[in-house]
């Protein structure tokens, strides 16, 4: 069991998710840094991550839900700039889930959830 606080898991989860999205976009043939950045925002914004967690919540295991809630329930010390507080909190939970899967070395499940999120958001 991973004992890190939710925001610590979200911190690493944010980096892992961002890297996977950048890798996906480059593999899609996008090479302009500006285009990469603009496209990445569509996948990594708090609003997008909030939509993803709503989409995948029913397929999460009990343990995954626990780690999602650990991040979602963390105390946020600042007001989000480009999302509602509700979306930001859900996105933090999503990032916490990603961080948990990464640190737990559950790479197959991590990749499955990221693939689902990419396919859902690219529509």
N, CA, C and O atoms as a GROMACS GRO file, in nm:
protein
  492
    1UNK      N    1   0.083  -0.119   0.000
    1UNK     CA    2   0.000   0.000   0.000
    1UNK      C    3   0.087   0.124   0.000
    1UNK      O    4   0.186   0.132   0.074
    2UNK      N    5   0.051   0.219  -0.082
    2UNK     CA    6   0.123   0.346  -0.093
    2UNK      C    7   0.071   0.439   0.016
    2UNK      O    8  -0.050   0.455   0.031
    3UNK      N    9   0.161   0.500   0.094
    3UNK     CA   10   0.119   0.583   0.208
    3UNK      C   11   0.134   0.732   0.185
    3UNK      O   12   0.106   0.811   0.275
    4UNK      N   13   0.177   0.773   0.066
    4UNK     CA   14   0.196   0.915   0.040
    4UNK      C   15   0.063   0.990   0.047
    4UNK      O   16  -0.041   0.934   0.015
    5UNK      N   17   0.068   1.117   0.089
    5UNK     CA   18  -0.054   1.199   0.090
    5UNK      C   19  -0.108   1.219  -0.052
    5UNK      O   20  -0.035   1.207  -0.150
    6UNK      N   21  -0.236   1.249  -0.060
    6UNK     CA   22  -0.302   1.266  -0.190
    6UNK      C   23  -0.234   1.370  -0.279
    6UNK      O   24  -0.221   1.348  -0.400
    7UNK      N   25  -0.192   1.481  -0.222
    7UNK     CA   26  -0.130   1.584  -0.306
    7UNK      C   27   0.007   1.542  -0.355
    7UNK      O   28   0.050   1.585  -0.462
    8UNK      N   29   0.077   1.459  -0.279
    8UNK     CA   30   0.205   1.405  -0.325
    8UNK      C   31   0.182   1.310  -0.443
    8UNK      O   32   0.255   1.314  -0.542
    9UNK      N   33   0.081   1.226  -0.430
    9UNK     CA   34   0.046   1.137  -0.542
    9UNK      C   35   0.003   1.218  -0.664
    9UNK      O   36   0.039   1.184  -0.776
   10UNK      N   37  -0.074   1.325  -0.642
   10UNK     CA   38  -0.118   1.410  -0.753
   10UNK      C   39   0.001   1.479  -0.819
   10UNK      O   40   0.003   1.498  -0.941
   11UNK      N   41   0.100   1.517  -0.740
   11UNK     CA   42   0.220   1.583  -0.793
   11UNK      C   43   0.292   1.494  -0.893
   11UNK      O   44   0.325   1.537  -1.003
   12UNK      N   45   0.315   1.369  -0.856
   12UNK     CA   46   0.382   1.277  -0.947
   12UNK      C   47   0.287   1.234  -1.059
   12UNK      O   48   0.330   1.216  -1.173
   13UNK      N   49   0.160   1.218  -1.027
   13UNK     CA   50   0.062   1.180  -1.128
   13UNK      C   51   0.048   1.284  -1.238
   13UNK      O   52   0.032   1.250  -1.355
   14UNK      N   53   0.054   1.411  -1.200
   14UNK     CA   54   0.049   1.520  -1.298
   14UNK      C   55   0.164   1.507  -1.397
   14UNK      O   56   0.144   1.521  -1.518
   15UNK      N   57   0.284   1.482  -1.346
   15UNK     CA   58   0.402   1.470  -1.433
   15UNK      C   59   0.392   1.348  -1.524
   15UNK      O   60   0.424   1.356  -1.642
   16UNK      N   61   0.350   1.236  -1.469
   16UNK     CA   62   0.338   1.113  -1.547
   16UNK      C   63   0.234   1.131  -1.658
   16UNK      O   64   0.260   1.096  -1.773
   17UNK      N   65   0.118   1.184  -1.623
   17UNK     CA   66   0.010   1.203  -1.721
   17UNK      C   67   0.054   1.301  -1.831
   17UNK      O   68   0.031   1.276  -1.949
   18UNK      N   69   0.116   1.410  -1.791
   18UNK     CA   70   0.164   1.509  -1.889
   18UNK      C   71   0.264   1.444  -1.985
   18UNK      O   72   0.258   1.467  -2.106
   19UNK      N   73   0.356   1.366  -1.933
   19UNK     CA   74   0.455   1.299  -2.018
   19UNK      C   75   0.389   1.202  -2.115
   19UNK      O   76   0.424   1.198  -2.233
   20UNK      N   77   0.294   1.124  -2.067
   20UNK     CA   78   0.223   1.027  -2.153
   20UNK      C   79   0.144   1.100  -2.262
   20UNK      O   80   0.140   1.053  -2.376
   21UNK      N   81   0.084   1.212  -2.230
   21UNK     CA   82   0.009   1.289  -2.329
   21UNK      C   83   0.105   1.348  -2.431
   21UNK      O   84   0.077   1.344  -2.551
   22UNK      N   85   0.216   1.402  -2.388
   22UNK     CA   86   0.316   1.457  -2.481
   22UNK      C   87   0.368   1.348  -2.574
   22UNK      O   88   0.383   1.370  -2.695
   23UNK      N   89   0.396   1.232  -2.519
   23UNK     CA   90   0.442   1.118  -2.600
   23UNK      C   91   0.336   1.082  -2.705
   23UNK      O   92   0.369   1.060  -2.822
   24UNK      N   93   0.211   1.074  -2.664
   24UNK     CA   94   0.101   1.043  -2.756
   24UNK      C   95   0.094   1.146  -2.869
   24UNK      O   96   0.082   1.109  -2.986
   25UNK      N   97   0.102   1.274  -2.837
   25UNK     CA   98   0.091   1.379  -2.938
   25UNK      C   99   0.207   1.375  -3.037
   25UNK      O  100   0.188   1.393  -3.157
   26UNK      N  101   0.326   1.350  -2.987
   26UNK     CA  102   0.443   1.339  -3.076
   26UNK      C  103   0.427   1.218  -3.167
   26UNK      O  104   0.459   1.224  -3.286
   27UNK      N  105   0.378   1.108  -3.112
   27UNK     CA  106   0.354   0.989  -3.194
   27UNK      C  107   0.244   1.011  -3.298
   27UNK      O  108   0.238   0.940  -3.399
   28UNK      N  109   0.158   1.109  -3.274
   28UNK     CA  110   0.054   1.146  -3.370
   28UNK      C  111   0.110   1.234  -3.482
   28UNK      O  112   0.038   1.268  -3.576
   29UNK      N  113   0.238   1.270  -3.471
   29UNK     CA  114   0.303   1.348  -3.576
   29UNK      C  115   0.305   1.497  -3.553
   29UNK      O  116   0.346   1.572  -3.641
   30UNK      N  117   0.262   1.542  -3.437
   30UNK     CA  118   0.265   1.685  -3.406
   30UNK      C  119   0.406   1.720  -3.362
   30UNK      O  120   0.458   1.661  -3.267
   31UNK      N  121   0.468   1.814  -3.430
   31UNK     CA  122   0.607   1.847  -3.399
   31UNK      C  123   0.628   1.992  -3.358
   31UNK      O  124   0.729   2.024  -3.296
   32UNK      N  125   0.536   2.079  -3.392
   32UNK     CA  126   0.548   2.220  -3.353
   32UNK      C  127   0.524   2.230  -3.202
   32UNK      O  128   0.425   2.179  -3.150
   33UNK      N  129   0.616   2.296  -3.134
   33UNK     CA  130   0.604   2.309  -2.988
   33UNK      C  131   0.475   2.380  -2.951
   33UNK      O  132   0.408   2.341  -2.855
   34UNK      N  133   0.439   2.483  -3.025
   34UNK     CA  134   0.315   2.554  -2.996
   34UNK      C  135   0.194   2.462  -3.014
   34UNK      O  136   0.104   2.460  -2.930
   35UNK      N  137   0.193   2.385  -3.123
   35UNK     CA  138   0.083   2.291  -3.146
   35UNK      C  139   0.080   2.182  -3.040
   35UNK      O  140  -0.027   2.141  -2.994
   36UNK      N  141   0.197   2.134  -3.000
   36UNK     CA  142   0.204   2.034  -2.894
   36UNK      C  143   0.142   2.090  -2.766
   36UNK      O  144   0.062   2.022  -2.700
   37UNK      N  145   0.178   2.212  -2.732
   37UNK     CA  146   0.126   2.273  -2.610
   37UNK      C  147  -0.025   2.292  -2.617
   37UNK      O  148  -0.097   2.256  -2.523
   38UNK      N  149  -0.073   2.346  -2.727
   38UNK     CA  150  -0.217   2.370  -2.742
   38UNK      C  151  -0.296   2.240  -2.738
   38UNK      O  152  -0.403   2.234  -2.676
   39UNK      N  153  -0.246   2.136  -2.802
   39UNK     CA  154  -0.313   2.006  -2.802
   39UNK      C  155  -0.307   1.941  -2.664
   39UNK      O  156  -0.403   1.878  -2.620
   40UNK      N  157  -0.195   1.955  -2.596
   40UNK     CA  158  -0.180   1.895  -2.464
   40UNK      C  159  -0.281   1.952  -2.365
   40UNK      O  160  -0.334   1.879  -2.280
   41UNK      N  161  -0.309   2.080  -2.376
   41UNK     CA  162  -0.406   2.144  -2.286
   41UNK      C  163  -0.542   2.074  -2.294
   41UNK      O  164  -0.611   2.061  -2.194
   42UNK      N  165  -0.580   2.030  -2.415
   42UNK     CA  166  -0.708   1.962  -2.432
   42UNK      C  167  -0.717   1.833  -2.351
   42UNK      O  168  -0.827   1.786  -2.320
   43UNK      N  169  -0.604   1.775  -2.317
   43UNK     CA  170  -0.600   1.650  -2.241
   43UNK      C  171  -0.567   1.671  -2.093
   43UNK      O  172  -0.611   1.593  -2.008
   44UNK      N  173  -0.491   1.775  -2.063
   44UNK     CA  174  -0.437   1.788  -1.928
   44UNK      C  175  -0.503   1.895  -1.842
   44UNK      O  176  -0.468   1.909  -1.725
   45UNK      N  177  -0.595   1.970  -1.897
   45UNK     CA  178  -0.661   2.074  -1.816
   45UNK      C  179  -0.743   2.008  -1.705
   45UNK      O  180  -0.782   1.891  -1.715
   46UNK      N  181  -0.768   2.083  -1.601
   46UNK     CA  182  -0.850   2.032  -1.491
   46UNK      C  183  -0.989   1.993  -1.540
   46UNK      O  184  -1.045   1.893  -1.495
   47UNK      N  185  -1.044   2.070  -1.631
   47UNK     CA  186  -1.177   2.039  -1.684
   47UNK      C  187  -1.174   1.904  -1.757
   47UNK      O  188  -1.264   1.823  -1.739
   48UNK      N  189  -1.073   1.882  -1.839
   48UNK     CA  190  -1.062   1.754  -1.912
   48UNK      C  191  -1.042   1.638  -1.817
   48UNK      O  192  -1.104   1.533  -1.833
   49UNK      N  193  -0.955   1.655  -1.719
   49UNK     CA  194  -0.931   1.547  -1.624
   49UNK      C  195  -1.055   1.517  -1.541
   49UNK      O  196  -1.081   1.402  -1.506
   50UNK      N  197  -1.133   1.620  -1.509
   50UNK     CA  198  -1.258   1.601  -1.437
   50UNK      C  199  -1.356   1.520  -1.522
   50UNK      O  200  -1.424   1.431  -1.470
   51UNK      N  201  -1.362   1.550  -1.650
   51UNK     CA  202  -1.448   1.474  -1.741
   51UNK      C  203  -1.403   1.328  -1.749
   51UNK      O  204  -1.486   1.237  -1.752
   52UNK      N  205  -1.272   1.306  -1.753
   52UNK     CA  206  -1.219   1.170  -1.762
   52UNK      C  207  -1.258   1.089  -1.639
   52UNK      O  208  -1.303   0.976  -1.652
   53UNK      N  209  -1.241   1.146  -1.520
   53UNK     CA  210  -1.273   1.069  -1.400
   53UNK      C  211  -1.421   1.036  -1.395
   53UNK      O  212  -1.458   0.928  -1.349
   54UNK      N  213  -1.506   1.126  -1.442
   54UNK     CA  214  -1.649   1.095  -1.450
   54UNK      C  215  -1.672   0.978  -1.545
   54UNK      O  216  -1.757   0.893  -1.520
   55UNK      N  217  -1.598   0.976  -1.654
   55UNK     CA  218  -1.613   0.872  -1.757
   55UNK      C  219  -1.565   0.735  -1.709
   55UNK      O  220  -1.626   0.633  -1.742
   56UNK      N  221  -1.458   0.731  -1.631
   56UNK     CA  222  -1.397   0.603  -1.593
   56UNK      C  223  -1.434   0.556  -1.452
   56UNK      O  224  -1.400   0.444  -1.414
   57UNK      N  225  -1.501   0.638  -1.376
   57UNK     CA  226  -1.522   0.607  -1.234
   57UNK      C  227  -1.580   0.467  -1.213
   57UNK      O  228  -1.538   0.396  -1.122
   58UNK      N  229  -1.674   0.428  -1.295
   58UNK     CA  230  -1.741   0.298  -1.277
   58UNK      C  231  -1.651   0.178  -1.304
   58UNK      O  232  -1.685   0.066  -1.265
   59UNK      N  233  -1.537   0.198  -1.368
   59UNK     CA  234  -1.447   0.085  -1.395
   59UNK      C  235  -1.330   0.079  -1.297
   59UNK      O  236  -1.245  -0.009  -1.308
   60UNK      N  237  -1.327   0.172  -1.202
   60UNK     CA  238  -1.219   0.172  -1.104
   60UNK      C  239  -1.242   0.065  -0.998
   60UNK      O  240  -1.356   0.036  -0.960
   61UNK      N  241  -1.133   0.007  -0.951
   61UNK     CA  242  -1.141  -0.088  -0.841
   61UNK      C  243  -1.164  -0.010  -0.711
   61UNK      O  244  -1.149   0.112  -0.708
   62UNK      N  245  -1.199  -0.080  -0.606
   62UNK     CA  246  -1.218  -0.015  -0.476
   62UNK      C  247  -1.090   0.055  -0.431
   62UNK      O  248  -1.094   0.166  -0.378
   63UNK      N  249  -0.976  -0.009  -0.454
   63UNK     CA  250  -0.849   0.050  -0.414
   63UNK      C  251  -0.819   0.175  -0.496
   63UNK      O  252  -0.769   0.274  -0.442
   64UNK      N  253  -0.848   0.172  -0.624
   64UNK     CA  254  -0.826   0.289  -0.709
   64UNK      C  255  -0.916   0.404  -0.666
   64UNK      O  256  -0.874   0.520  -0.665
   65UNK      N  257  -1.039   0.374  -0.630
   65UNK     CA  258  -1.131   0.478  -0.582
   65UNK      C  259  -1.076   0.540  -0.454
   65UNK      O  260  -1.085   0.661  -0.433
   66UNK      N  261  -1.019   0.457  -0.368
   66UNK     CA  262  -0.959   0.506  -0.243
   66UNK      C  263  -0.850   0.609  -0.272
   66UNK      O  264  -0.843   0.714  -0.207
   67UNK      N  265  -0.765   0.580  -0.370
   67UNK     CA  266  -0.656   0.673  -0.401
   67UNK      C  267  -0.706   0.797  -0.476
   67UNK      O  268  -0.652   0.906  -0.459
   68UNK      N  269  -0.809   0.780  -0.557
   68UNK     CA  270  -0.874   0.896  -0.619
   68UNK      C  271  -0.928   0.988  -0.509
   68UNK      O  272  -0.906   1.109  -0.513
   69UNK      N  273  -0.999   0.930  -0.413
   69UNK     CA  274  -1.058   1.010  -0.305
   69UNK      C  275  -0.951   1.074  -0.218
   69UNK      O  276  -0.972   1.183  -0.165
   70UNK      N  277  -0.838   1.007  -0.203
   70UNK     CA  278  -0.729   1.065  -0.124
   70UNK      C  279  -0.685   1.198  -0.184
   70UNK      O  280  -0.662   1.295  -0.112
   71UNK      N  281  -0.673   1.202  -0.317
   71UNK     CA  282  -0.636   1.327  -0.383
   71UNK      C  283  -0.751   1.425  -0.387
   71UNK      O  284  -0.733   1.545  -0.365
   72UNK      N  285  -0.870   1.375  -0.416
   72UNK     CA  286  -0.988   1.462  -0.426
   72UNK      C  287  -1.017   1.532  -0.294
   72UNK      O  288  -1.060   1.647  -0.293
   73UNK      N  289  -0.995   1.463  -0.185
   73UNK     CA  290  -1.028   1.517  -0.053
   73UNK      C  291  -0.915   1.598   0.010
   73UNK      O  292  -0.930   1.647   0.122
   74UNK      N  293  -0.804   1.612  -0.061
   74UNK     CA  294  -0.691   1.689  -0.007
   74UNK      C  295  -0.730   1.836   0.005
   74UNK      O  296  -0.814   1.886  -0.071
   75UNK      N  297  -0.670   1.904   0.098
   75UNK     CA  298  -0.698   2.046   0.117
   75UNK      C  299  -0.626   2.127   0.010
   75UNK      O  300  -0.503   2.122  -0.001
   76UNK      N  301  -0.703   2.200  -0.068
   76UNK     CA  302  -0.648   2.284  -0.175
   76UNK      C  303  -0.623   2.423  -0.116
   76UNK      O  304  -0.713   2.484  -0.060
   77UNK      N  305  -0.501   2.471  -0.129
   77UNK     CA  306  -0.465   2.597  -0.064
   77UNK      C  307  -0.474   2.718  -0.155
   77UNK      O  308  -0.442   2.830  -0.113
   78UNK      N  309  -0.516   2.700  -0.279
   78UNK     CA  310  -0.528   2.814  -0.370
   78UNK      C  311  -0.650   2.797  -0.459
   78UNK      O  312  -0.702   2.687  -0.477
   79UNK      N  313  -0.694   2.907  -0.514
   79UNK     CA  314  -0.810   2.906  -0.603
   79UNK      C  315  -0.763   2.874  -0.745
   79UNK      O  316  -0.671   2.938  -0.796
   80UNK      N  317  -0.826   2.776  -0.809
   80UNK     CA  318  -0.786   2.743  -0.946
   80UNK      C  319  -0.815   2.860  -1.041
   80UNK      O  320  -0.912   2.934  -1.023
   81UNK      N  321  -0.729   2.874  -1.144
   81UNK     CA  322  -0.741   2.986  -1.238
   81UNK      C  323  -0.841   2.958  -1.350
   81UNK      O  324  -0.920   3.046  -1.384
   82UNK      N  325  -0.838   2.840  -1.405
   82UNK     CA  326  -0.915   2.818  -1.528
   82UNK      C  327  -1.014   2.703  -1.518
   82UNK      O  328  -1.049   2.641  -1.618
   83UNK      N  329  -1.059   2.676  -1.397
   83UNK     CA  330  -1.156   2.567  -1.376
   83UNK      C  331  -1.237   2.599  -1.251
   83UNK      O  332  -1.195   2.679  -1.167
   84UNK      N  333  -1.351   2.535  -1.240
   84UNK     CA  334  -1.426   2.549  -1.116
   84UNK      C  335  -1.353   2.472  -1.007
   84UNK      O  336  -1.271   2.385  -1.035
   85UNK      N  337  -1.382   2.506  -0.883
   85UNK     CA  338  -1.320   2.435  -0.772
   85UNK      C  339  -1.357   2.286  -0.778
   85UNK      O  340  -1.274   2.200  -0.749
   86UNK      N  341  -1.481   2.255  -0.815
   86UNK     CA  342  -1.526   2.116  -0.825
   86UNK      C  343  -1.443   2.040  -0.928
   86UNK      O  344  -1.396   1.929  -0.901
   87UNK      N  345  -1.424   2.098  -1.049
   87UNK     CA  346  -1.343   2.033  -1.152
   87UNK      C  347  -1.198   2.017  -1.105
   87UNK      O  348  -1.136   1.913  -1.128
   88UNK      N  349  -1.145   2.119  -1.041
   88UNK     CA  350  -1.006   2.116  -0.994
   88UNK      C  351  -0.986   2.004  -0.891
   88UNK      O  352  -0.886   1.933  -0.895
   89UNK      N  353  -1.081   1.991  -0.800
   89UNK     CA  354  -1.072   1.887  -0.697
   89UNK      C  355  -1.078   1.748  -0.760
   89UNK      O  356  -1.002   1.659  -0.723
   90UNK      N  357  -1.170   1.729  -0.855
   90UNK     CA  358  -1.180   1.600  -0.923
   90UNK      C  359  -1.054   1.571  -1.004
   90UNK      O  360  -1.007   1.457  -1.008
   91UNK      N  361  -0.997   1.673  -1.067
   91UNK     CA  362  -0.874   1.656  -1.144
   91UNK      C  363  -0.758   1.617  -1.051
   91UNK      O  364  -0.674   1.534  -1.087
   92UNK      N  365  -0.754   1.677  -0.934
   92UNK     CA  366  -0.650   1.641  -0.838
   92UNK      C  367  -0.665   1.495  -0.796
   92UNK      O  368  -0.565   1.425  -0.779
   93UNK      N  369  -0.787   1.450  -0.781
   93UNK     CA  370  -0.811   1.308  -0.751
   93UNK      C  371  -0.764   1.218  -0.864
   93UNK      O  372  -0.704   1.114  -0.840
   94UNK      N  373  -0.793   1.260  -0.989
   94UNK     CA  374  -0.748   1.183  -1.105
   94UNK      C  375  -0.595   1.173  -1.107
   94UNK      O  376  -0.540   1.066  -1.129
   95UNK      N  377  -0.528   1.285  -1.085
   95UNK     CA  378  -0.382   1.285  -1.083
   95UNK      C  379  -0.328   1.199  -0.969
   95UNK      O  380  -0.225   1.134  -0.984
   96UNK      N  381  -0.397   1.199  -0.856
   96UNK     CA  382  -0.358   1.114  -0.745
   96UNK      C  383  -0.367   0.966  -0.783
   96UNK      O  384  -0.279   0.887  -0.750
   97UNK      N  385  -0.474   0.930  -0.852
   97UNK     CA  386  -0.490   0.793  -0.902
   97UNK      C  387  -0.375   0.756  -0.995
   97UNK      O  388  -0.318   0.648  -0.983
   98UNK      N  389  -0.342   0.846  -1.089
   98UNK     CA  390  -0.231   0.820  -1.181
   98UNK      C  391  -0.100   0.804  -1.104
   98UNK      O  392  -0.021   0.714  -1.133
   99UNK      N  393  -0.077   0.891  -1.006
   99UNK     CA  394   0.044   0.881  -0.924
   99UNK      C  395   0.052   0.751  -0.847
   99UNK      O  396   0.158   0.689  -0.838
  100UNK      N  397  -0.061   0.708  -0.792
  100UNK     CA  398  -0.067   0.581  -0.720
  100UNK      C  399  -0.031   0.465  -0.814
  100UNK      O  400   0.052   0.380  -0.779
  101UNK      N  401  -0.093   0.461  -0.931
  101UNK     CA  402  -0.066   0.351  -1.024
  101UNK      C  403   0.081   0.350  -1.065
  101UNK      O  404   0.142   0.243  -1.076
  102UNK      N  405   0.137   0.467  -1.088
  102UNK     CA  406   0.277   0.477  -1.128
  102UNK      C  407   0.370   0.430  -1.015
  102UNK      O  408   0.457   0.346  -1.038
  103UNK      N  409   0.350   0.482  -0.895
  103UNK     CA  410   0.437   0.446  -0.784
  103UNK      C  411   0.419   0.300  -0.742
  103UNK      O  412   0.512   0.238  -0.691
  104UNK      N  413   0.302   0.247  -0.764
  104UNK     CA  414   0.274   0.107  -0.733
  104UNK      C  415   0.324   0.014  -0.844
  104UNK      O  416   0.312  -0.109  -0.835
  105UNK      N  417   0.380   0.074  -0.949
  105UNK     CA  418   0.435   0.002  -1.064
  105UNK      C  419   0.330  -0.083  -1.136
  105UNK      O  420   0.360  -0.188  -1.193
  106UNK      N  421   0.205  -0.036  -1.132
  106UNK     CA  422   0.096  -0.101  -1.203
  106UNK      C  423   0.084  -0.035  -1.340
  106UNK      O  424  -0.015   0.031  -1.372
  107UNK      N  425   0.188  -0.056  -1.421
  107UNK     CA  426   0.202   0.014  -1.548
  107UNK      C  427   0.096  -0.029  -1.649
  107UNK      O  428   0.049   0.053  -1.728
  108UNK      N  429   0.058  -0.156  -1.646
  108UNK     CA  430  -0.045  -0.202  -1.739
  108UNK      C  431  -0.177  -0.127  -1.714
  108UNK      O  432  -0.241  -0.081  -1.808
  109UNK      N  433  -0.217  -0.116  -1.588
  109UNK     CA  434  -0.342  -0.046  -1.555
  109UNK      C  435  -0.326   0.105  -1.580
  109UNK      O  436  -0.419   0.169  -1.628
  110UNK      N  437  -0.210   0.160  -1.548
  110UNK     CA  438  -0.183   0.301  -1.575
  110UNK      C  439  -0.202   0.330  -1.723
  110UNK      O  440  -0.271   0.425  -1.760
  111UNK      N  441  -0.141   0.249  -1.807
  111UNK     CA  442  -0.153   0.270  -1.952
  111UNK      C  443  -0.296   0.250  -2.000
  111UNK      O  444  -0.342   0.320  -2.090
  112UNK      N  445  -0.368   0.156  -1.940
  112UNK     CA  446  -0.508   0.133  -1.977
  112UNK      C  447  -0.592   0.258  -1.948
  112UNK      O  448  -0.670   0.302  -2.033
  113UNK      N  449  -0.575   0.315  -1.830
  113UNK     CA  450  -0.653   0.434  -1.794
  113UNK      C  451  -0.613   0.553  -1.879
  113UNK      O  452  -0.700   0.632  -1.919
  114UNK      N  453  -0.487   0.569  -1.907
  114UNK     CA  454  -0.443   0.679  -1.993
  114UNK      C  455  -0.496   0.660  -2.134
  114UNK      O  456  -0.541   0.756  -2.197
  115UNK      N  457  -0.491   0.538  -2.186
  115UNK     CA  458  -0.546   0.512  -2.320
  115UNK      C  459  -0.696   0.543  -2.325
  115UNK      O  460  -0.743   0.602  -2.422
  116UNK      N  461  -0.769   0.503  -2.223
  116UNK     CA  462  -0.912   0.534  -2.218
  116UNK      C  463  -0.932   0.684  -2.217
  116UNK      O  464  -1.020   0.736  -2.286
  117UNK      N  465  -0.852   0.756  -2.138
  117UNK     CA  466  -0.868   0.901  -2.130
  117UNK      C  467  -0.838   0.968  -2.264
  117UNK      O  468  -0.908   1.061  -2.303
  118UNK      N  469  -0.736   0.922  -2.333
  118UNK     CA  470  -0.701   0.978  -2.463
  118UNK      C  471  -0.813   0.953  -2.562
  118UNK      O  472  -0.856   1.046  -2.631
  119UNK      N  473  -0.860   0.830  -2.570
  119UNK     CA  474  -0.968   0.798  -2.664
  119UNK      C  475  -1.096   0.875  -2.633
  119UNK      O  476  -1.168   0.916  -2.724
  120UNK      N  477  -1.125   0.895  -2.506
  120UNK     CA  478  -1.244   0.971  -2.467
  120UNK      C  479  -1.230   1.119  -2.502
  120UNK      O  480  -1.325   1.179  -2.554
  121UNK      N  481  -1.114   1.177  -2.476
  121UNK     CA  482  -1.097   1.321  -2.496
  121UNK      C  483  -1.069   1.361  -2.641
  121UNK      O  484  -1.090   1.476  -2.678
  122UNK      N  485  -1.022   1.269  -2.722
  122UNK     CA  486  -0.991   1.307  -2.861
  122UNK      C  487  -1.115   1.311  -2.950
  122UNK      O  488  -1.106   1.349  -3.066
  123UNK      N  489  -1.230   1.272  -2.896
  123UNK     CA  490  -1.354   1.272  -2.974
  123UNK      C  491  -1.398   1.414  -3.004
  123UNK      O  492  -1.501   1.434  -3.069
   0.00000   0.00000   0.00000
